[in-house]
Short mmCIF file of C-alpha atoms and ligand atoms in Angstrom, two decimals:
data_model
loop_
_atom_site.label_atom_id
_atom_site.label_comp_id
_atom_site.label_asym_id
_atom_site.label_seq_id
_atom_site.Cartn_x
_atom_site.Cartn_y
_atom_site.Cartn_z
CA UNK A 567 96.77 84.96 97.01
CA UNK A 568 93.64 86.60 95.64
CA UNK A 569 92.09 89.87 96.80
CA UNK A 570 88.89 88.16 97.88
CA UNK A 571 90.81 85.94 100.31
CA UNK A 572 92.72 88.89 101.77
CA UNK A 573 89.54 90.95 102.16
CA UNK A 574 87.80 88.07 103.94
CA UNK A 575 90.78 87.38 106.19
CA UNK A 576 90.99 91.04 107.21
CA UNK A 577 87.29 91.34 108.02
CA UNK A 578 87.15 88.07 109.97
CA UNK A 579 90.42 88.83 111.82
CA UNK A 580 88.97 92.06 113.17
CA UNK A 581 85.52 90.55 113.74
CA UNK A 582 87.21 88.08 116.09
CA UNK A 583 88.67 91.09 117.91
CA UNK A 584 85.16 92.44 118.56
CA UNK A 585 84.68 94.65 115.48
CA UNK A 586 81.33 95.04 113.73
CA UNK A 587 81.22 95.11 109.93
CA UNK A 588 79.92 98.28 108.29
CA UNK A 589 79.04 98.42 104.57
CA UNK A 590 81.12 100.32 102.05
CA UNK A 591 79.73 103.85 101.55
CA UNK A 592 79.05 105.37 98.14
CA UNK A 593 81.99 106.90 96.26
CA UNK A 594 79.92 110.09 96.27
CA UNK A 595 79.90 111.39 99.87
CA UNK A 596 76.41 111.81 101.33
CA UNK A 597 76.82 114.50 104.01
CA UNK A 598 80.27 115.90 103.36
CA UNK A 599 80.43 119.04 101.21
CA UNK A 600 84.22 119.34 101.77
CA UNK A 601 85.15 116.73 99.16
CA UNK A 602 83.85 115.38 95.85
CA UNK A 603 84.66 111.72 96.49
CA UNK A 604 85.06 109.17 99.25
CA UNK A 605 88.82 108.70 99.35
CA UNK A 606 89.15 106.69 102.55
CA UNK A 607 87.07 104.61 104.93
CA UNK A 608 87.24 107.24 107.68
CA UNK A 609 85.40 109.97 105.81
CA UNK A 610 81.86 108.76 106.53
CA UNK A 611 82.88 108.14 110.17
CA UNK A 612 84.03 111.66 110.98
CA UNK A 613 81.25 112.54 113.51
CA UNK A 614 82.10 109.40 115.50
CA UNK A 615 85.74 110.44 115.95
CA UNK A 616 84.46 113.66 117.46
CA UNK A 617 82.35 111.87 120.07
CA UNK A 618 79.00 110.92 118.50
CA UNK A 619 78.04 107.33 119.43
CA UNK A 620 78.03 104.85 116.54
CA UNK A 621 74.99 102.52 116.63
CA UNK A 622 77.25 99.46 116.14
CA UNK A 623 79.66 100.34 118.95
CA UNK A 624 83.27 101.44 119.23
CA UNK A 625 85.04 98.83 117.03
CA UNK A 626 84.30 98.83 113.31
CA UNK A 627 85.76 97.15 110.22
CA UNK A 628 85.06 97.28 106.48
CA UNK A 629 86.38 97.38 102.95
CA UNK A 630 85.63 100.80 101.48
CA UNK A 631 85.64 101.56 97.77
CA UNK A 632 87.74 104.69 97.40
CA UNK A 633 88.60 107.17 94.67
CA UNK A 634 91.47 109.67 94.73
CA UNK A 635 91.59 112.10 91.83
CA UNK A 636 94.75 113.68 93.30
CA UNK A 637 96.75 110.59 92.33
CA UNK A 638 95.71 110.76 88.67
CA UNK A 639 99.11 111.85 87.33
CA UNK A 640 100.86 109.01 89.16
CA UNK A 641 98.69 106.26 87.66
CA UNK A 642 100.59 104.01 85.30
CA UNK A 643 103.51 103.34 87.64
CA UNK A 644 103.60 100.08 89.60
CA UNK A 645 101.50 101.19 92.57
CA UNK A 646 99.06 104.06 91.98
CA UNK A 647 95.42 103.77 90.93
CA UNK A 648 92.61 106.30 91.14
CA UNK A 649 90.14 103.67 92.36
CA UNK A 650 91.05 101.22 95.08
CA UNK A 651 89.58 99.27 97.95
CA UNK A 652 90.66 100.38 101.39
CA UNK A 653 90.61 97.81 104.18
CA UNK A 654 89.83 99.68 107.38
CA UNK A 655 89.48 99.11 111.08
CA UNK A 656 88.52 101.73 113.63
CA UNK A 657 88.55 102.28 117.33
CA UNK A 658 86.16 105.04 118.35
CA UNK A 659 87.60 105.95 121.75
CA UNK A 660 88.24 102.26 122.49
CA UNK A 661 91.70 100.60 122.02
CA UNK A 662 94.73 102.65 120.97
CA UNK A 663 98.34 102.23 119.85
CA UNK A 664 99.36 99.00 121.61
CA UNK A 665 96.47 96.91 120.30
CA UNK A 666 96.42 98.49 116.82
CA UNK A 667 100.10 98.01 116.07
CA UNK A 668 100.22 94.50 117.53
CA UNK A 669 97.08 93.36 115.67
CA UNK A 670 98.17 94.85 112.37
CA UNK A 671 101.55 93.11 112.62
CA UNK A 672 99.83 89.84 113.54
CA UNK A 673 97.44 90.16 110.59
CA UNK A 674 100.22 90.83 108.09
CA UNK A 675 102.57 88.12 109.41
CA UNK A 676 100.20 85.36 110.54
CA UNK A 677 97.23 85.75 108.19
CA UNK A 678 98.80 87.13 105.03
CA UNK A 679 102.13 85.41 105.71
CA UNK A 680 104.28 88.39 104.83
CA UNK A 681 107.93 87.97 105.75
CA UNK A 682 108.49 90.34 108.72
CA UNK A 683 112.03 91.03 107.46
CA UNK A 684 110.44 92.75 104.45
CA UNK A 685 108.38 95.13 106.59
CA UNK A 686 109.65 98.62 107.47
CA UNK A 687 107.67 101.08 109.52
CA UNK A 688 107.50 104.82 110.03
CA UNK A 689 106.42 106.99 112.95
CA UNK A 690 105.91 110.72 113.59
CA UNK A 691 108.94 112.82 114.56
CA UNK A 692 106.84 115.56 116.21
CA UNK A 693 105.89 119.13 115.34
CA UNK A 694 107.52 121.76 117.54
CA UNK A 695 105.52 124.56 115.90
CA UNK A 696 102.28 123.06 117.19
CA UNK A 697 103.56 121.48 120.38
CA UNK A 698 102.83 117.96 119.19
CA UNK A 699 105.30 115.44 120.62
CA UNK A 700 107.19 112.78 118.72
CA UNK A 701 105.59 109.37 118.73
CA UNK A 702 108.20 107.42 120.68
CA UNK A 703 105.39 105.24 122.03
CA UNK A 704 104.54 103.73 118.63
CA UNK A 705 108.25 103.30 117.88
CA UNK A 706 108.69 101.35 121.14
CA UNK A 707 105.71 99.11 120.36
CA UNK A 708 107.09 98.32 116.90
CA UNK A 709 110.56 97.74 118.37
CA UNK A 710 109.22 95.08 120.75
CA UNK A 711 107.37 93.31 117.93
CA UNK A 712 110.41 93.17 115.65
CA UNK A 713 112.61 92.04 118.53
CA UNK A 714 110.19 89.20 119.29
CA UNK A 715 110.82 88.00 115.71
CA UNK A 716 114.57 88.28 116.05
CA UNK A 717 114.76 91.39 113.85
CA UNK A 718 116.94 94.27 115.01
CA UNK A 719 114.62 97.25 115.61
CA UNK A 720 117.07 99.99 114.72
CA UNK A 721 115.56 103.48 114.65
CA UNK A 722 116.55 106.13 112.09
CA UNK A 723 115.68 109.69 112.97
CA UNK A 724 114.52 112.57 110.84
CA UNK A 725 114.91 111.75 107.20
CA UNK A 726 113.51 114.85 105.54
CA UNK A 727 113.04 116.29 102.09
CA UNK A 728 115.32 119.11 103.23
CA UNK A 729 118.21 116.77 103.88
CA UNK A 730 117.39 114.84 100.70
CA UNK A 731 116.95 111.60 102.63
CA UNK A 732 120.69 111.80 103.20
CA UNK A 733 120.56 109.34 106.06
CA UNK A 734 119.27 106.60 103.79
CA UNK A 735 118.37 103.20 105.20
CA UNK A 736 121.25 103.10 107.67
CA UNK A 737 120.12 99.52 108.43
CA UNK A 738 117.06 101.04 110.08
CA UNK A 739 113.75 99.31 110.63
CA UNK A 740 111.73 102.11 112.27
CA UNK A 741 111.94 105.55 110.61
CA UNK A 742 110.89 108.91 111.99
CA UNK A 743 109.43 111.41 109.52
CA UNK A 744 107.80 114.81 109.98
CA UNK A 745 104.44 116.42 109.23
CA UNK A 746 104.56 115.81 105.47
CA UNK A 747 104.75 112.04 105.82
CA UNK A 748 103.54 110.98 109.23
CA UNK A 749 100.66 113.23 110.11
CA UNK A 750 97.18 112.54 108.78
CA UNK A 751 94.11 114.72 108.49
CA UNK A 752 91.70 115.16 105.61
CA UNK A 753 93.45 118.44 104.86
CA UNK A 754 97.04 117.29 105.32
CA UNK A 755 99.69 118.82 107.60
CA UNK A 756 98.75 120.65 110.87
CA UNK A 757 99.34 124.06 109.31
CA UNK A 758 96.87 123.35 106.48
CA UNK A 759 94.04 122.18 108.73
CA UNK A 760 91.02 124.43 109.36
CA UNK A 761 89.74 124.97 112.91
CA UNK A 762 87.61 122.07 114.12
CA UNK A 763 89.41 119.52 111.92
CA UNK A 764 90.62 116.34 113.68
CA UNK A 765 93.98 114.74 112.92
CA UNK A 766 96.86 112.87 114.43
CA UNK A 767 100.24 111.25 114.01
CA UNK A 768 100.31 108.11 111.91
CA UNK A 769 102.43 105.03 111.54
CA UNK A 770 102.85 103.50 108.11
CA UNK A 771 103.96 100.01 107.10
CA UNK A 772 106.05 99.57 103.96
CA UNK A 773 106.77 96.34 102.11
CA UNK A 774 110.22 95.95 100.58
CA UNK A 775 109.96 94.56 97.04
CA UNK A 776 113.73 94.46 96.93
CA UNK A 777 114.03 96.18 93.59
CA UNK A 778 117.25 98.00 92.92
CA UNK A 779 117.19 101.59 94.04
CA UNK A 780 116.59 104.17 91.32
CA UNK A 781 119.29 106.85 91.88
CA UNK A 782 117.07 109.53 90.31
CA UNK A 783 115.42 109.71 93.72
CA UNK A 784 118.63 110.63 95.51
CA UNK A 785 121.69 108.69 96.51
CA UNK A 786 120.17 106.91 99.43
CA UNK A 787 117.05 104.82 99.52
CA UNK A 788 114.62 104.89 102.45
CA UNK A 789 110.98 103.79 102.84
CA UNK A 790 109.47 107.13 101.74
CA UNK A 791 111.95 108.00 98.99
CA UNK A 792 109.50 107.21 96.20
CA UNK A 793 111.79 105.09 94.04
CA UNK A 794 109.28 102.23 94.06
CA UNK A 795 111.34 99.71 96.01
CA UNK A 796 109.15 100.21 99.09
CA UNK A 797 105.37 100.36 98.84
CA UNK A 798 103.15 101.61 101.63
CA UNK A 799 100.62 98.91 102.47
CA UNK A 800 98.92 100.33 105.54
CA UNK A 801 98.52 103.41 107.66
CA UNK A 802 97.39 103.56 111.30
CA UNK A 803 96.28 107.07 112.19
CA UNK A 804 96.12 107.88 115.88
CA UNK A 805 93.37 110.45 115.64
CA UNK A 806 93.67 112.22 118.97
CA UNK A 807 93.88 115.97 118.25
CA UNK A 808 91.62 118.71 116.95
CA UNK A 809 92.72 122.12 115.71
CA UNK A 810 91.42 125.14 117.60
CA UNK A 811 90.39 128.59 116.35
CA UNK A 812 93.69 130.25 117.28
CA UNK A 813 95.70 127.55 115.48
CA UNK A 814 96.85 125.43 118.39
CA UNK A 815 95.92 121.79 118.96
CA UNK A 816 94.03 120.21 121.84
CA UNK A 817 93.21 116.59 122.62
CA UNK A 818 89.93 115.21 121.32
CA UNK A 819 87.55 113.98 124.04
CA UNK A 820 88.44 110.43 122.92
CA UNK A 821 91.49 108.77 121.34
CA UNK A 822 90.65 107.04 118.05
CA UNK A 823 92.38 104.66 115.66
CA UNK A 824 91.80 104.99 111.93
CA UNK A 825 93.56 102.26 109.94
CA UNK A 826 93.50 102.11 106.15
CA UNK A 827 95.36 99.67 103.91
CA UNK A 828 95.07 99.38 100.13
CA UNK A 829 93.70 95.94 99.27
CA UNK A 830 95.43 95.97 95.88
CA UNK A 831 98.82 96.78 97.43
CA UNK A 832 98.49 94.21 100.22
CA UNK A 833 97.63 91.62 97.55
CA UNK A 834 100.72 92.62 95.53
CA UNK A 835 102.85 92.22 98.69
CA UNK A 836 101.26 88.83 99.46
CA UNK A 837 102.29 87.71 95.98
CA UNK A 838 105.69 89.44 96.26
CA UNK A 839 105.02 91.03 92.87
CA UNK A 840 105.68 94.76 92.80
CA UNK A 841 103.22 95.57 90.00
CA UNK A 842 99.71 95.91 91.40
CA UNK A 843 98.32 95.68 87.86
CA UNK A 844 99.21 91.99 87.97
CA UNK A 845 96.88 91.09 90.85
CA UNK A 846 93.68 89.13 90.22
CA UNK A 847 91.28 92.10 90.03
CA UNK A 848 93.35 94.09 87.51
CA UNK A 849 95.08 91.37 85.48
CA UNK A 850 92.00 90.43 83.35
CA UNK A 851 91.50 94.08 82.36
CA UNK A 852 95.15 94.38 81.33
CA UNK A 853 94.95 91.15 79.29
CA UNK A 854 91.82 92.30 77.47
CA UNK A 855 93.26 95.73 76.64
CA UNK A 856 96.49 94.08 75.49
CA UNK A 857 94.52 91.85 73.13
CA UNK A 858 92.94 94.95 71.58
CA UNK A 859 96.19 96.88 71.27
CA UNK A 860 99.63 96.29 69.92
CA UNK A 861 101.38 97.21 73.13
CA UNK A 862 103.36 94.87 75.31
CA UNK A 863 103.53 93.77 78.93
CA UNK A 864 103.89 96.44 81.63
CA UNK A 865 103.01 99.26 79.26
CA UNK A 866 102.19 102.47 81.12
CA UNK A 867 99.31 103.47 78.83
CA UNK A 868 97.66 100.07 79.15
CA UNK A 869 97.80 100.41 82.94
CA UNK A 870 96.32 103.92 82.74
CA UNK A 871 93.47 102.76 80.48
CA UNK A 872 92.75 99.82 82.80
CA UNK A 873 92.70 102.02 85.90
CA UNK A 874 90.53 104.73 84.35
CA UNK A 875 87.96 102.33 82.92
CA UNK A 876 87.64 100.59 86.27
CA UNK A 877 87.23 103.92 88.08
CA UNK A 878 84.66 105.23 85.64
CA UNK A 879 82.62 102.02 85.94
CA UNK A 880 82.49 102.41 89.74
CA UNK A 881 81.80 106.16 89.56
CA UNK A 882 78.93 105.70 87.14
CA UNK A 883 77.55 102.83 89.25
CA UNK A 884 77.40 105.26 92.20
CA UNK A 885 75.69 107.95 90.13
CA UNK A 886 78.48 110.15 88.70
CA UNK A 887 77.44 110.23 85.06
CA UNK A 888 79.97 111.96 82.78
CA UNK A 889 79.13 115.68 82.58
CA UNK A 890 80.83 119.07 82.61
CA UNK A 891 80.64 119.80 86.35
CA UNK A 892 81.75 118.33 89.67
CA UNK A 893 81.94 114.57 90.02
CA UNK A 894 80.63 114.00 86.50
CA UNK A 895 83.43 116.16 85.14
CA UNK A 896 86.00 113.92 86.78
CA UNK A 897 84.33 110.86 85.20
CA UNK A 898 84.49 112.61 81.83
CA UNK A 899 88.13 113.51 82.35
CA UNK A 900 88.98 109.88 83.10
CA UNK A 901 87.27 108.75 79.90
CA UNK A 902 89.14 111.40 77.91
CA UNK A 903 92.48 110.38 79.39
CA UNK A 904 91.72 106.71 78.66
CA UNK A 905 90.94 107.60 75.05
CA UNK A 906 94.12 109.65 74.74
CA UNK A 907 96.22 106.77 76.06
CA UNK A 908 94.47 104.34 73.69
CA UNK A 909 95.44 106.41 70.70
CA UNK A 910 98.51 104.53 69.46
N1 LIG B 1047 92.69 107.81 106.76
C1 LIG B 1047 93.96 107.19 106.60
C2 LIG B 1047 94.40 107.14 105.16
O1 LIG B 1047 93.64 107.46 104.30
C3 LIG B 1047 93.93 105.79 107.17
O2 LIG B 1047 92.73 105.19 106.87
O3 LIG B 1047 95.52 106.78 104.91
#
């Protein structure tokens, strides 16, 4: 399946559920001094999570071009890129967990035809320090959906970095993780958020590429262990809290949904091919670079060069010309890294 088809299916699926299409914003944020780049579809929508009325209503969908400089060192493996397209749907105080989780599952299974047995999901285990409860509600919704498909919805609790993922898969389907993995805000975990920042628990979907577990990541594999067997293909954030001055959390005036799923990763899952550099939008770049070099298939440097050239093209198109400050500096750094990795 090609990316174009998946993008179109996603947009039309959510249009049929009453969502209005919004255009992709620039990679260079317009009114957000807190960040250099647009790294997710929710960034330009922030005021609407806090209660401002969006002119197109309370259900929105789009495909947002995104850039994440923080992933730069990871690029070259099978699943990280600095530039990607994020498929997004949003509820601005409209529907919440039941609809979001059910629709996402339906989209992945019915439209993209992913095998539900290859999907594993995660939910938030709660944060006692900030009085934020565990998300048993999302777990129960997922459990019903898996049961309807004849898949045992076994829950595995509290796999943490501290216990080294000791619990492993344990034949689980629904996994609870803490603030590091299943809480989303622009600034990360609750403790790191400034006053006034909205955030919430999230629920991620992982696709199992069935590769053998790499024991370097610990003895036991689990969806978040990072060995590359599981790839996160979507994240539903239940944006319902805001941090207060004294550090506690209160409910936002409205409960929002912020879903983001990497188009490149969903395409890789649809093709059951764990290397995102082999999907239709990246493959031609890889082939061309390979022709010009003496390196072989799956080479890390070729994948880095392909990613960086693609990112720089999109950054320059949005106005970040290579320079020695700010956004332009990042463009320059990408070009330098691409040159370094070309130097065989
Ligand atoms: N904002 C969330 C993310 O970036 C979901 O869109 O993962």
